Coordinates of C-alpha atoms in Angstrom, one line a residue:
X28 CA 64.3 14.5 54.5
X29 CA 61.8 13.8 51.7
X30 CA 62.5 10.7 49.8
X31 CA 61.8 11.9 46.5
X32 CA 63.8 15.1 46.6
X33 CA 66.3 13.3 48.4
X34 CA 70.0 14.3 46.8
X35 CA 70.8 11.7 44.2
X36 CA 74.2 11.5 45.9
X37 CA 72.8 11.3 49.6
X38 CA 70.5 8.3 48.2
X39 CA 73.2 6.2 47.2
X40 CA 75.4 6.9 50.3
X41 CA 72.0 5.4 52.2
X42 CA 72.2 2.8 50.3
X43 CA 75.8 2.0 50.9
X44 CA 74.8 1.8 54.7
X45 CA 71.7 -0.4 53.6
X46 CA 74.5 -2.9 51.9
X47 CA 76.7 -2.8 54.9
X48 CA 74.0 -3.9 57.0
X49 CA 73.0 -6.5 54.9
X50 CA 76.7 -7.1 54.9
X51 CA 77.3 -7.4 58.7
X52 CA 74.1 -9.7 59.5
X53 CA 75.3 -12.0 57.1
X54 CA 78.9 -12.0 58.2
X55 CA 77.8 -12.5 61.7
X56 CA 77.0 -16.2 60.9
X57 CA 79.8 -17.1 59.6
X58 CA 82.5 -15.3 61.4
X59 CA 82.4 -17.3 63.8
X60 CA 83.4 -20.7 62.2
X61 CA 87.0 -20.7 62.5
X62 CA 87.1 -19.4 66.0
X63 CA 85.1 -22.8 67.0
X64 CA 87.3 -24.6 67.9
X65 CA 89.7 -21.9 70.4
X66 CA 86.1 -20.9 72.0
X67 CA 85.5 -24.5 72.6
X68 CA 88.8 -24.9 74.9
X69 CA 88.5 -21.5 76.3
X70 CA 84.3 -21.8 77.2
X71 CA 84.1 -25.4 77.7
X72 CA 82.0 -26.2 75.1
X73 CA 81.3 -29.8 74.4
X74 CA 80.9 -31.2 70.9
X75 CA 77.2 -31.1 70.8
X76 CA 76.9 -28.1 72.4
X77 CA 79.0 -26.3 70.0
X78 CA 77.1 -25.6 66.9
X79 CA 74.5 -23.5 69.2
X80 CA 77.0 -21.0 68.4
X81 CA 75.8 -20.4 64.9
X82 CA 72.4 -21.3 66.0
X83 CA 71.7 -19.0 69.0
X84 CA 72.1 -16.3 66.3
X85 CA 70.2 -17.8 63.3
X86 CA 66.9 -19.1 65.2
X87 CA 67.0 -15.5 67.0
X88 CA 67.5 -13.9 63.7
X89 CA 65.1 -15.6 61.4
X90 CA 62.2 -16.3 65.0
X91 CA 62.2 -12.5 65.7
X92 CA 62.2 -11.2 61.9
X93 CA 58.8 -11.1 61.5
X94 CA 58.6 -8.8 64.5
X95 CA 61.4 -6.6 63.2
X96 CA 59.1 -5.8 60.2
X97 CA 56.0 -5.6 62.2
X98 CA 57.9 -2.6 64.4
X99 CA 59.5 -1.3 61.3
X100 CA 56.1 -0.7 60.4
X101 CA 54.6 0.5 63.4
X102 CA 57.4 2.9 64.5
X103 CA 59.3 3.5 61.5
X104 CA 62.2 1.7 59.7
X105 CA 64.8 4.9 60.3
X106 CA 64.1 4.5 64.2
X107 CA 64.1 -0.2 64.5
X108 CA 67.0 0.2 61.8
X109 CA 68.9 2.6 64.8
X110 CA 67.2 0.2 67.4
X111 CA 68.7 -3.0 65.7
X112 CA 72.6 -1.2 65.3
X113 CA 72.4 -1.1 69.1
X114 CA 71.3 -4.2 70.0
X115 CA 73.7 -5.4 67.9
X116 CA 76.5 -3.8 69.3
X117 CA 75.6 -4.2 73.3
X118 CA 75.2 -8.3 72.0
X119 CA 78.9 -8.2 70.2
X120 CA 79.9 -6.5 73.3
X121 CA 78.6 -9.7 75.8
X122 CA 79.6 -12.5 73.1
X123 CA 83.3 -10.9 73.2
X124 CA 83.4 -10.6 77.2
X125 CA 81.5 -14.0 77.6
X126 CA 83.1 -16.8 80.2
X127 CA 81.1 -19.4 80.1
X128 CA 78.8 -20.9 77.7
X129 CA 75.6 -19.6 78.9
X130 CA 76.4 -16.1 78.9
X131 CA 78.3 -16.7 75.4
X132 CA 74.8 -18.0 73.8
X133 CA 72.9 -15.3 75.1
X134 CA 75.1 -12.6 73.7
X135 CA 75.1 -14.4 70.3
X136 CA 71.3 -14.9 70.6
X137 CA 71.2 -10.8 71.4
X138 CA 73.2 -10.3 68.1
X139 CA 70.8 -12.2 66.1
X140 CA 67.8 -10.1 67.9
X141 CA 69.7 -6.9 66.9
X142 CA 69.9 -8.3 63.4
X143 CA 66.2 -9.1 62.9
X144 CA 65.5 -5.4 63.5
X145 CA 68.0 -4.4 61.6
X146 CA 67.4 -6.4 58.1
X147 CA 63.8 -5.7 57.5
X148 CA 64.0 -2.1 58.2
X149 CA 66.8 -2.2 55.9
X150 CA 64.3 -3.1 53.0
X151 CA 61.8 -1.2 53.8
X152 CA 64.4 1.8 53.8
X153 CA 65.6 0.3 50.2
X154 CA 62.2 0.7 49.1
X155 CA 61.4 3.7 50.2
X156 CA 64.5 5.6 48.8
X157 CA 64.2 3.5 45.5
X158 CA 60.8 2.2 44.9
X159 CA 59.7 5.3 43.3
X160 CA 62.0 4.8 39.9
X161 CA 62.1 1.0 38.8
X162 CA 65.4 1.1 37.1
X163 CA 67.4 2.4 40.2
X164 CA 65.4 0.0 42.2
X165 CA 66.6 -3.4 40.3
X166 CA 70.0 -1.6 40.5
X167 CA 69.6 -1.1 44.1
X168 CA 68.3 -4.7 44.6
X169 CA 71.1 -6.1 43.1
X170 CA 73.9 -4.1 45.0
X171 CA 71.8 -4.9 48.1
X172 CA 71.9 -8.6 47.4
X173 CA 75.3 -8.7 46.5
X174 CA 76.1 -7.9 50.3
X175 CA 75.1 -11.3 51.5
X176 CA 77.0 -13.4 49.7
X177 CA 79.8 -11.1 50.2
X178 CA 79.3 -11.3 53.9
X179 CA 79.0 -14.5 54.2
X180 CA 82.5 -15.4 52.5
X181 CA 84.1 -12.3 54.0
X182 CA 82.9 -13.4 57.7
X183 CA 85.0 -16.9 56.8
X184 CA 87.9 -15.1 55.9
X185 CA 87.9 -12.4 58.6
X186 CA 87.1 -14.6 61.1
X187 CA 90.4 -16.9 59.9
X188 CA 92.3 -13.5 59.7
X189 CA 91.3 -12.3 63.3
X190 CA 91.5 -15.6 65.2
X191 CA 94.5 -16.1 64.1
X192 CA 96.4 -12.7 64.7
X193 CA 94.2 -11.6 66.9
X194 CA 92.2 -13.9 69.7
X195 CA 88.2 -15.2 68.8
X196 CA 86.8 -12.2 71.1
X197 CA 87.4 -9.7 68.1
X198 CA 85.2 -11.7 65.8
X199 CA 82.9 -10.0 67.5
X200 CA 84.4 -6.8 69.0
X201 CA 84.9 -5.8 65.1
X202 CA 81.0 -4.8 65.0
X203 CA 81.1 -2.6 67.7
X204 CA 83.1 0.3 66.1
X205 CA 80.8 -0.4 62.7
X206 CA 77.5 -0.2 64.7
X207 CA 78.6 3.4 66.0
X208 CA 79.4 4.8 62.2
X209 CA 76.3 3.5 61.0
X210 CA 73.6 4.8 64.3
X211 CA 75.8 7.6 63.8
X212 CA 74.8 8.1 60.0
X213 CA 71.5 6.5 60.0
X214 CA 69.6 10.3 61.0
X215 CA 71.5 11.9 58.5
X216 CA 71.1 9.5 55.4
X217 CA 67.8 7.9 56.1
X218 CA 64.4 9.3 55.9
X219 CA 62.3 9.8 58.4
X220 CA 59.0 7.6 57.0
X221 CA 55.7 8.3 58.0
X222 CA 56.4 8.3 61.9
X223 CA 54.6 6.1 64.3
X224 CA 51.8 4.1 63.5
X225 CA 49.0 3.0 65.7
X226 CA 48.7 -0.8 66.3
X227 CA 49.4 -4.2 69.1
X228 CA 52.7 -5.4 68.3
X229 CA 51.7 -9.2 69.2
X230 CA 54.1 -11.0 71.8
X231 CA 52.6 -13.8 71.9
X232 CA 53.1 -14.6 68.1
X233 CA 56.6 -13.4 68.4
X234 CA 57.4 -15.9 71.5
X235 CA 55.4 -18.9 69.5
X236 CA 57.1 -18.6 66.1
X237 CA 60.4 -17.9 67.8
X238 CA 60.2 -21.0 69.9
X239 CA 58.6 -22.9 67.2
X240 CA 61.5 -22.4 64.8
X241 CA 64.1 -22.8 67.8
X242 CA 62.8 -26.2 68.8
X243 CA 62.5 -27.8 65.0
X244 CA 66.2 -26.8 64.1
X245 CA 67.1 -28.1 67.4
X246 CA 65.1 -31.6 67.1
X247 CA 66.7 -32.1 63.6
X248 CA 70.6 -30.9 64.7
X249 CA 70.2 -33.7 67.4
X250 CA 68.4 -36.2 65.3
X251 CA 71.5 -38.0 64.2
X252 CA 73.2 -38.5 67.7
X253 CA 69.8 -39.6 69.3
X254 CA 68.5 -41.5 67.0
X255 CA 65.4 -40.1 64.6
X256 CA 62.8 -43.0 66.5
X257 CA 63.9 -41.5 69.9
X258 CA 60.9 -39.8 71.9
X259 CA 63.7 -37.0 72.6
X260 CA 63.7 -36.2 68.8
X261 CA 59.5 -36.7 68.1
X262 CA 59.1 -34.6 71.0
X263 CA 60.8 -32.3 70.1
X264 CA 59.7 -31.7 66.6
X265 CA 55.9 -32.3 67.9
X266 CA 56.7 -29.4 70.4
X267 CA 58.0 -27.5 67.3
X268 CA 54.8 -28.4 64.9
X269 CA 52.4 -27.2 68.1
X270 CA 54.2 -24.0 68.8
X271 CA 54.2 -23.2 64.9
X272 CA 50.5 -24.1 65.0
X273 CA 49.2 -21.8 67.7
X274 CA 51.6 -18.5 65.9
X275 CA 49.4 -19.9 62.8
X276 CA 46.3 -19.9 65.1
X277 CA 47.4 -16.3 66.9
X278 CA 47.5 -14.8 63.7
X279 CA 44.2 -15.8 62.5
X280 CA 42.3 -14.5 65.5
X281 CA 44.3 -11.3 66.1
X282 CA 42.5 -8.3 65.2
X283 CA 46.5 -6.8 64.1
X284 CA 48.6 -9.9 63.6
X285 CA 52.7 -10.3 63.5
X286 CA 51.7 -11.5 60.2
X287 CA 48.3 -10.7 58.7
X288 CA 47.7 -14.6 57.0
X289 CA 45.9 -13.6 53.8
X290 CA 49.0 -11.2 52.9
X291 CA 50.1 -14.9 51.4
X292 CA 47.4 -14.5 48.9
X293 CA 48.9 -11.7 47.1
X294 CA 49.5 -12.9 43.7
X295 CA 53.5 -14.6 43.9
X296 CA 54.2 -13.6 47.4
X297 CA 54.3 -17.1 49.0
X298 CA 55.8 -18.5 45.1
X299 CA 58.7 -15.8 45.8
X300 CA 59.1 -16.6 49.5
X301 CA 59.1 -20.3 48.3
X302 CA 61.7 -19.7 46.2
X303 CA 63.9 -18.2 48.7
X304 CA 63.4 -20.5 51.3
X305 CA 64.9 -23.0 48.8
X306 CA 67.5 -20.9 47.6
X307 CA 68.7 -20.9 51.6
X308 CA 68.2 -24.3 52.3
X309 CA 70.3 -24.9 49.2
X310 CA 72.8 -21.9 49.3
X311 CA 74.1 -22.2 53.3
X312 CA 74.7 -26.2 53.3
X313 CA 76.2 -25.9 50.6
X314 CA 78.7 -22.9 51.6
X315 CA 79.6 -24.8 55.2
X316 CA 80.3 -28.0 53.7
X317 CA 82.5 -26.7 51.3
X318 CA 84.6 -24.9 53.8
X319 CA 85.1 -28.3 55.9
X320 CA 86.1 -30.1 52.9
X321 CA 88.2 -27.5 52.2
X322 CA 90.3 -27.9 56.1
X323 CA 89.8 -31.2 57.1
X324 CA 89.9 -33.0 53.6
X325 CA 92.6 -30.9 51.4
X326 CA 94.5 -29.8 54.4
X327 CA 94.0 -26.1 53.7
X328 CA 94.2 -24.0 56.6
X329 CA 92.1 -21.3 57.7
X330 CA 93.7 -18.1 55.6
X331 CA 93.8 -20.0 52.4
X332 CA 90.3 -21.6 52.9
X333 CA 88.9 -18.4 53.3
X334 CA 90.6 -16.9 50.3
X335 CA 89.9 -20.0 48.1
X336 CA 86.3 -18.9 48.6
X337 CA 86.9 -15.1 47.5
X338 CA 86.6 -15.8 43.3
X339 CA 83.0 -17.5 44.2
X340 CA 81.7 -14.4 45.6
X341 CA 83.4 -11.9 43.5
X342 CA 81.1 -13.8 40.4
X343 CA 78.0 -13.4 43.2
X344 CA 78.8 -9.6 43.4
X345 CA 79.6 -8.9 39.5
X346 CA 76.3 -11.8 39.1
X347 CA 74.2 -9.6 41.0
X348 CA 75.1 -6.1 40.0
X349 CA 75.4 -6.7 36.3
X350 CA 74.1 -10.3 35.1
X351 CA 71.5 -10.2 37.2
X352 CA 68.9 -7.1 36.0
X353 CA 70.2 -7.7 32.3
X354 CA 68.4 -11.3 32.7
X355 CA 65.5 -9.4 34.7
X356 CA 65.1 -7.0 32.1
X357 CA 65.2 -9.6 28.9
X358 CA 63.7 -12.1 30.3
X359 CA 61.7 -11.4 33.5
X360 CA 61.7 -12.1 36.9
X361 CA 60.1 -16.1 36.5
X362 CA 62.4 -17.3 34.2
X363 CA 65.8 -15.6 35.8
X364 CA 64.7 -17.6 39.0
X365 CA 64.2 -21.0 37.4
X366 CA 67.2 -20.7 35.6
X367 CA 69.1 -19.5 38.5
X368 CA 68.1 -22.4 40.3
X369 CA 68.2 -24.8 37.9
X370 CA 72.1 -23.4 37.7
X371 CA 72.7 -23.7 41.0
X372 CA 71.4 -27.7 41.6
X373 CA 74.1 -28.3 38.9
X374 CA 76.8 -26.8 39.9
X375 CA 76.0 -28.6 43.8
X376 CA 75.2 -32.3 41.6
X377 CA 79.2 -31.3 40.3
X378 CA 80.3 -30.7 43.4
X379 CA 79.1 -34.1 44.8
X380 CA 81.7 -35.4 42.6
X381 CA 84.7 -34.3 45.3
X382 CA 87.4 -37.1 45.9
X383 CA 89.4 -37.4 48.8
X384 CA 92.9 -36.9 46.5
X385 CA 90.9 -33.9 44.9
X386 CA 92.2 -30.4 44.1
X387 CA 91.0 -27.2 44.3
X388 CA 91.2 -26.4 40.7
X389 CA 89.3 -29.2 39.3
X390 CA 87.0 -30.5 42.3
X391 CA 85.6 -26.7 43.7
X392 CA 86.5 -24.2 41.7
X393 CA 84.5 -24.7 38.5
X394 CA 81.4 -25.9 40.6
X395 CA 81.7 -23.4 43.4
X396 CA 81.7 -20.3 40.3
X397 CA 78.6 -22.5 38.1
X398 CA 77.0 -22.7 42.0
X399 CA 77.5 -18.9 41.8
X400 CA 76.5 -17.9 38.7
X401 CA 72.6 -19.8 40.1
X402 CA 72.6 -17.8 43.5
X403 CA 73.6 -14.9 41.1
X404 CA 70.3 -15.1 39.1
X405 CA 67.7 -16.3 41.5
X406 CA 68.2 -14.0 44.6
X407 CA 67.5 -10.6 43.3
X408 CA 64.6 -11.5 41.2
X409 CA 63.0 -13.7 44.0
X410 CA 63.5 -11.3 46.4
X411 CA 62.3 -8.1 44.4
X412 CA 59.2 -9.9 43.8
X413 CA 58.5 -10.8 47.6
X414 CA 58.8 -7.8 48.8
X415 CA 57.0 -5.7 45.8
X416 CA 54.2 -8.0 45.9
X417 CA 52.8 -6.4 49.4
X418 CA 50.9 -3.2 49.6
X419 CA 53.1 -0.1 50.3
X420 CA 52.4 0.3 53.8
X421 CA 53.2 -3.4 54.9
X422 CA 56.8 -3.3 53.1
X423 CA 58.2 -3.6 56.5
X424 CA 56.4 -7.2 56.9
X425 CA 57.1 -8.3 53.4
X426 CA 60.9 -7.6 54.1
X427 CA 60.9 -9.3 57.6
X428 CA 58.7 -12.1 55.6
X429 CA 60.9 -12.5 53.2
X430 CA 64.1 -12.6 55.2
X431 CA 62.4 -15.1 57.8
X432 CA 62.2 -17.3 54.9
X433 CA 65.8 -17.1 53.6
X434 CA 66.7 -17.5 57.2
X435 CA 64.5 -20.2 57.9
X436 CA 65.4 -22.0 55.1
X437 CA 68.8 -21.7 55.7
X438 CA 68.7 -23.0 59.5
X439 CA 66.5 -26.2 58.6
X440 CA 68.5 -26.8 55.1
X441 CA 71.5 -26.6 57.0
X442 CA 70.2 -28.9 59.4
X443 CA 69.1 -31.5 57.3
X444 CA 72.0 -31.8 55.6
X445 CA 74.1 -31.9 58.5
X446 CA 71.6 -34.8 59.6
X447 CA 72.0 -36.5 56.3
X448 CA 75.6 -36.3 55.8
X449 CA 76.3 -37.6 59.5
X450 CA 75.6 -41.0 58.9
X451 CA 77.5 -41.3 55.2
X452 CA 80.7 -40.3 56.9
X453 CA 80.9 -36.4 57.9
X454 CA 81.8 -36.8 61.2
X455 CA 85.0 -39.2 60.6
X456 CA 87.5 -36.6 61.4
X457 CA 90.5 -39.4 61.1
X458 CA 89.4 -40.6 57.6
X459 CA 89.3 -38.6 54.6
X460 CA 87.3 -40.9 52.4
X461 CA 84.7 -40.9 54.8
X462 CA 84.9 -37.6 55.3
X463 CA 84.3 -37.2 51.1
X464 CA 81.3 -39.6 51.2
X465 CA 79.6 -37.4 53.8
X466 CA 80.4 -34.2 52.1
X467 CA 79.3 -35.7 48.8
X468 CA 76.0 -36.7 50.2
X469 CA 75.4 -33.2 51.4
X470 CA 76.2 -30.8 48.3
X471 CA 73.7 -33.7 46.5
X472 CA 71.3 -33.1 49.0
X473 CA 71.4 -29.6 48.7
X474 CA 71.8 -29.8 44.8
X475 CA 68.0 -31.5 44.8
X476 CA 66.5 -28.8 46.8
X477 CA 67.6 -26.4 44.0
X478 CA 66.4 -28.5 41.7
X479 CA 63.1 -28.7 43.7
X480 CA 63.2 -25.3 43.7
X481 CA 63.6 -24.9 40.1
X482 CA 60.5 -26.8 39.7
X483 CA 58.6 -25.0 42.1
X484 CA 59.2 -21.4 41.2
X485 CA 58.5 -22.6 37.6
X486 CA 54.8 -23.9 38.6
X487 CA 54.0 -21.5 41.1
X488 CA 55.4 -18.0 39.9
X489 CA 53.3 -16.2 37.8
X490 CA 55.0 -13.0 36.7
X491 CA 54.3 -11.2 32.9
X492 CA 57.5 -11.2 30.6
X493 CA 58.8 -8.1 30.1
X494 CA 57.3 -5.7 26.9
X495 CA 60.1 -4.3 24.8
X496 CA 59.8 -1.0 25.8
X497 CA 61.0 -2.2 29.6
X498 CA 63.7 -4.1 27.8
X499 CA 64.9 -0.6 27.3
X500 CA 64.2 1.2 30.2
X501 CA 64.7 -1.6 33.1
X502 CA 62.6 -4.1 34.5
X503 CA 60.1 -2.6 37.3
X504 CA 60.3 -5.0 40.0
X505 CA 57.3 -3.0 41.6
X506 CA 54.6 -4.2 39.0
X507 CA 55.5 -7.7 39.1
X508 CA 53.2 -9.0 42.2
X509 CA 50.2 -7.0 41.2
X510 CA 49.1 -5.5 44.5
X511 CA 51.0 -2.0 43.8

């Protein structure tokens, strides 16, 4: 199928499956959160070992990214976008059956595998059904961004839903039926690309980044129960600065690279990578903290803290889909992402105003929509710059770039937090003010990175307002990085 004579209709049905991928990967972190504490009893999980649930899936996910786009690009995003559905599915398939704890973090690291093929072929896909015609494109963008959020707030409410009703082995038997329809509609929506590519795919800088980002989310989760002087924890974290450096080192040397290093000096590349890597580390803390406070503070239970979450992302969606490319196209990419930012750190600095008597009405809901609104504006823009910025045939890197980052962000944001929270209180199951403190600490925590980030992008982007005649016809997202 040729992209540009592709049926308008046929497009927009691929991008449909493009959004439900975004969708599922998203989901697939989440999920999983209510069903913690049933897989604990049934595994034999311990407390510590626990949260290696969520990150088994998010250091695969964001370590092997950078390899998903480097195969998207060497064999073609329609074929790794396939590849990914099924790894996906046979890893659902081992998490559900799992029946002990090893085999249950293996099948959730498999899923995360699965999903790092899966989201930067998904992009590069996006981009080559859309790239051609700038105002589709923003449009496309948005819906596209729109999933994650959605995913994320629809895997905490399904997962309530299904462990509930159902039993925590069909948080994850759910994708299996999904991964079928979509490698069953993938050859007949998606195009083909331009085949198979020659070129090394670069193990070595796949294993060191991978472990690398393993071992520093690892060295910061268990900072606060062994102490941050310990030699445990600055061994770790040395481990994870050494690994990082010889993928850094790899890639400099490597005649084809996981990651050719002077792709960074595109113009706003690494400015709109930063930006998302804040807008994770800020986002994700900021989502799991408020579902705690939500159980173990106001008492709500699973069902109704999932659904008291649903009016935050239906703002991301309509944010996203409409808000969004209107503030692109008035305004431009730079200042839509400042603002968007600068939105979100207030509506987290609000949220650090939670009381242990609080309600959902006053305490969350207006700062959980204002938090909104800022993911809203900064994602699309952030992320149509990153990946626009890189030359055509690298789009598969830019997107697994790109996502790493998001990822990334959002495994050692989350992480931090967690570490800072601990000692103010989070961990105080039994009492509820202590419980606030530690909450409190985090969404402020989180709220400075966005403001951080705020600052940042606003330094560091460099991206031409729009003229008035692309007031009028749409914002293209494709001239902003200057390389296309």
């Amino acid at each position: 199928m040729s992209v540009q004579s592709a049926p308008t209709t046929r497009r927009w049905w691929a991008l449909g499956l493009i959004a439900a991928a975004q969708f599922m990967v998203i989901m697939d972190t989440s999920i999983i959160g209510v069903a913690l504490p049933q897989m604990q009893a049934d595994l034999g999980f311990t407390q510590q070992t626990l949260s290696w649930v969520f990150n088994a899936y998010v250091v695969a996910f964001g370590g092997l990214l950078l390899l998903g786009g480097r195969l998207s690009d060497l064999f073609g995003a329609r074929r790794i976008f396939t590849t990914g559905w099924a790894v996906l599915l046979a890893g659902s398939a081992v998490a559900g059956l799992a029946g002990t704890v090893g085999v249950e973090l293996a099948g959730r690291a498999i899923q995360g595998a699965g999903a790092a093929l899966i989201a930067p072929a998904a992009l590069t896909l996006l981009m080559m059904l859309f790239g051609a015609q700038p105002r589709e494109l923003t449009k496309a963008l948005a819906l596209y961004g729109a999933a994650a959020p959605a995913g994320g707030t629809a895997g905490v409410f399904l997962g309530g839903v299904i462990t509930e009703y159902l039993s925590w082995p069909w948080v994850f038997f759910i994708n299996i039926p999904i991964a079928l329809v979509a490698i069953a509609a993938t050859g007949k929506l998606m195009p083909a690309g331009t085949g198979t590519r020659r070129g090394s795919i670069d193990g070595w800088g796949a294993f060191t980044v991978t472990a690398g980002i393993g071992a520093a989310v690892y060295g910061i989760v268990r900072a606060p129960e062994v102490g941050w002087s310990s030699p445990q924890t600055w061994g770790v974290l040395a481990a994870a600065v050494t690994l990082l450096g010889l993928f850094v080192l790899i890639q400099a040397r490597r005649a084809q690279p996981l990651v050719r290093l002077s792709i960074f000096r595109t113009p706003n590349l690494a400015a709109a990578n930063a930006a998302q890597f804040l807008l994770g580390a800020a986002w994700i803390p900021m989502w799991f903290f408020l579902n705690l406070y939500l159980q173990q503070v106001l008492g709500y239970t699973a069902f109704p803290s999932g659904a008291a979450l649903l009016p935050m992302t239906v703002l991301i969606m309509i944010g996203m889909i409409t808000l969004a490319p209107k503030a692109i196209a008035r305004f431009g990419p730079k200042a839509t992402v400042v603002t968007g930012l600068g939105v979100l750190a207030a509506g987290l600095i609000y949220l650090s105003f939670i009381r242990p008597d609080g309600t959902f009405w006053v305490d969350v809901l207006p700062a959980s929509l204002l938090a909104a609104l800022g993911m809203s504006l900064a994602f699309i823009p952030s992320l149509g710059t990153a990946i626009s910025s890189a030359r055509p045939e690298e789009g598969g890197l830019a997107a697994g770039i790109v996502n790493t980052s998001y990822q990334l962000g959002s495994a050692l944001g989350l992480a931090a937090i967690t570490a800072v929270a601990a000692p103010l209180g989070a961990t105080q199951m039994i009492n509820p003010t202590a419980l606030t403190d530690g909450f409190s600490g985090a969404f402020l925590g989180a709220g400075l990175i966005a403001a951080g980030g705020a600052v940042i992008a606003a330094i560091t982007l460099h991206l031409p307002r729009p003229r008035p005649e692309q007031n009028a016809q749409g914002t293209d997202l494709t001239t902003t990085g200057g390389s296309r």
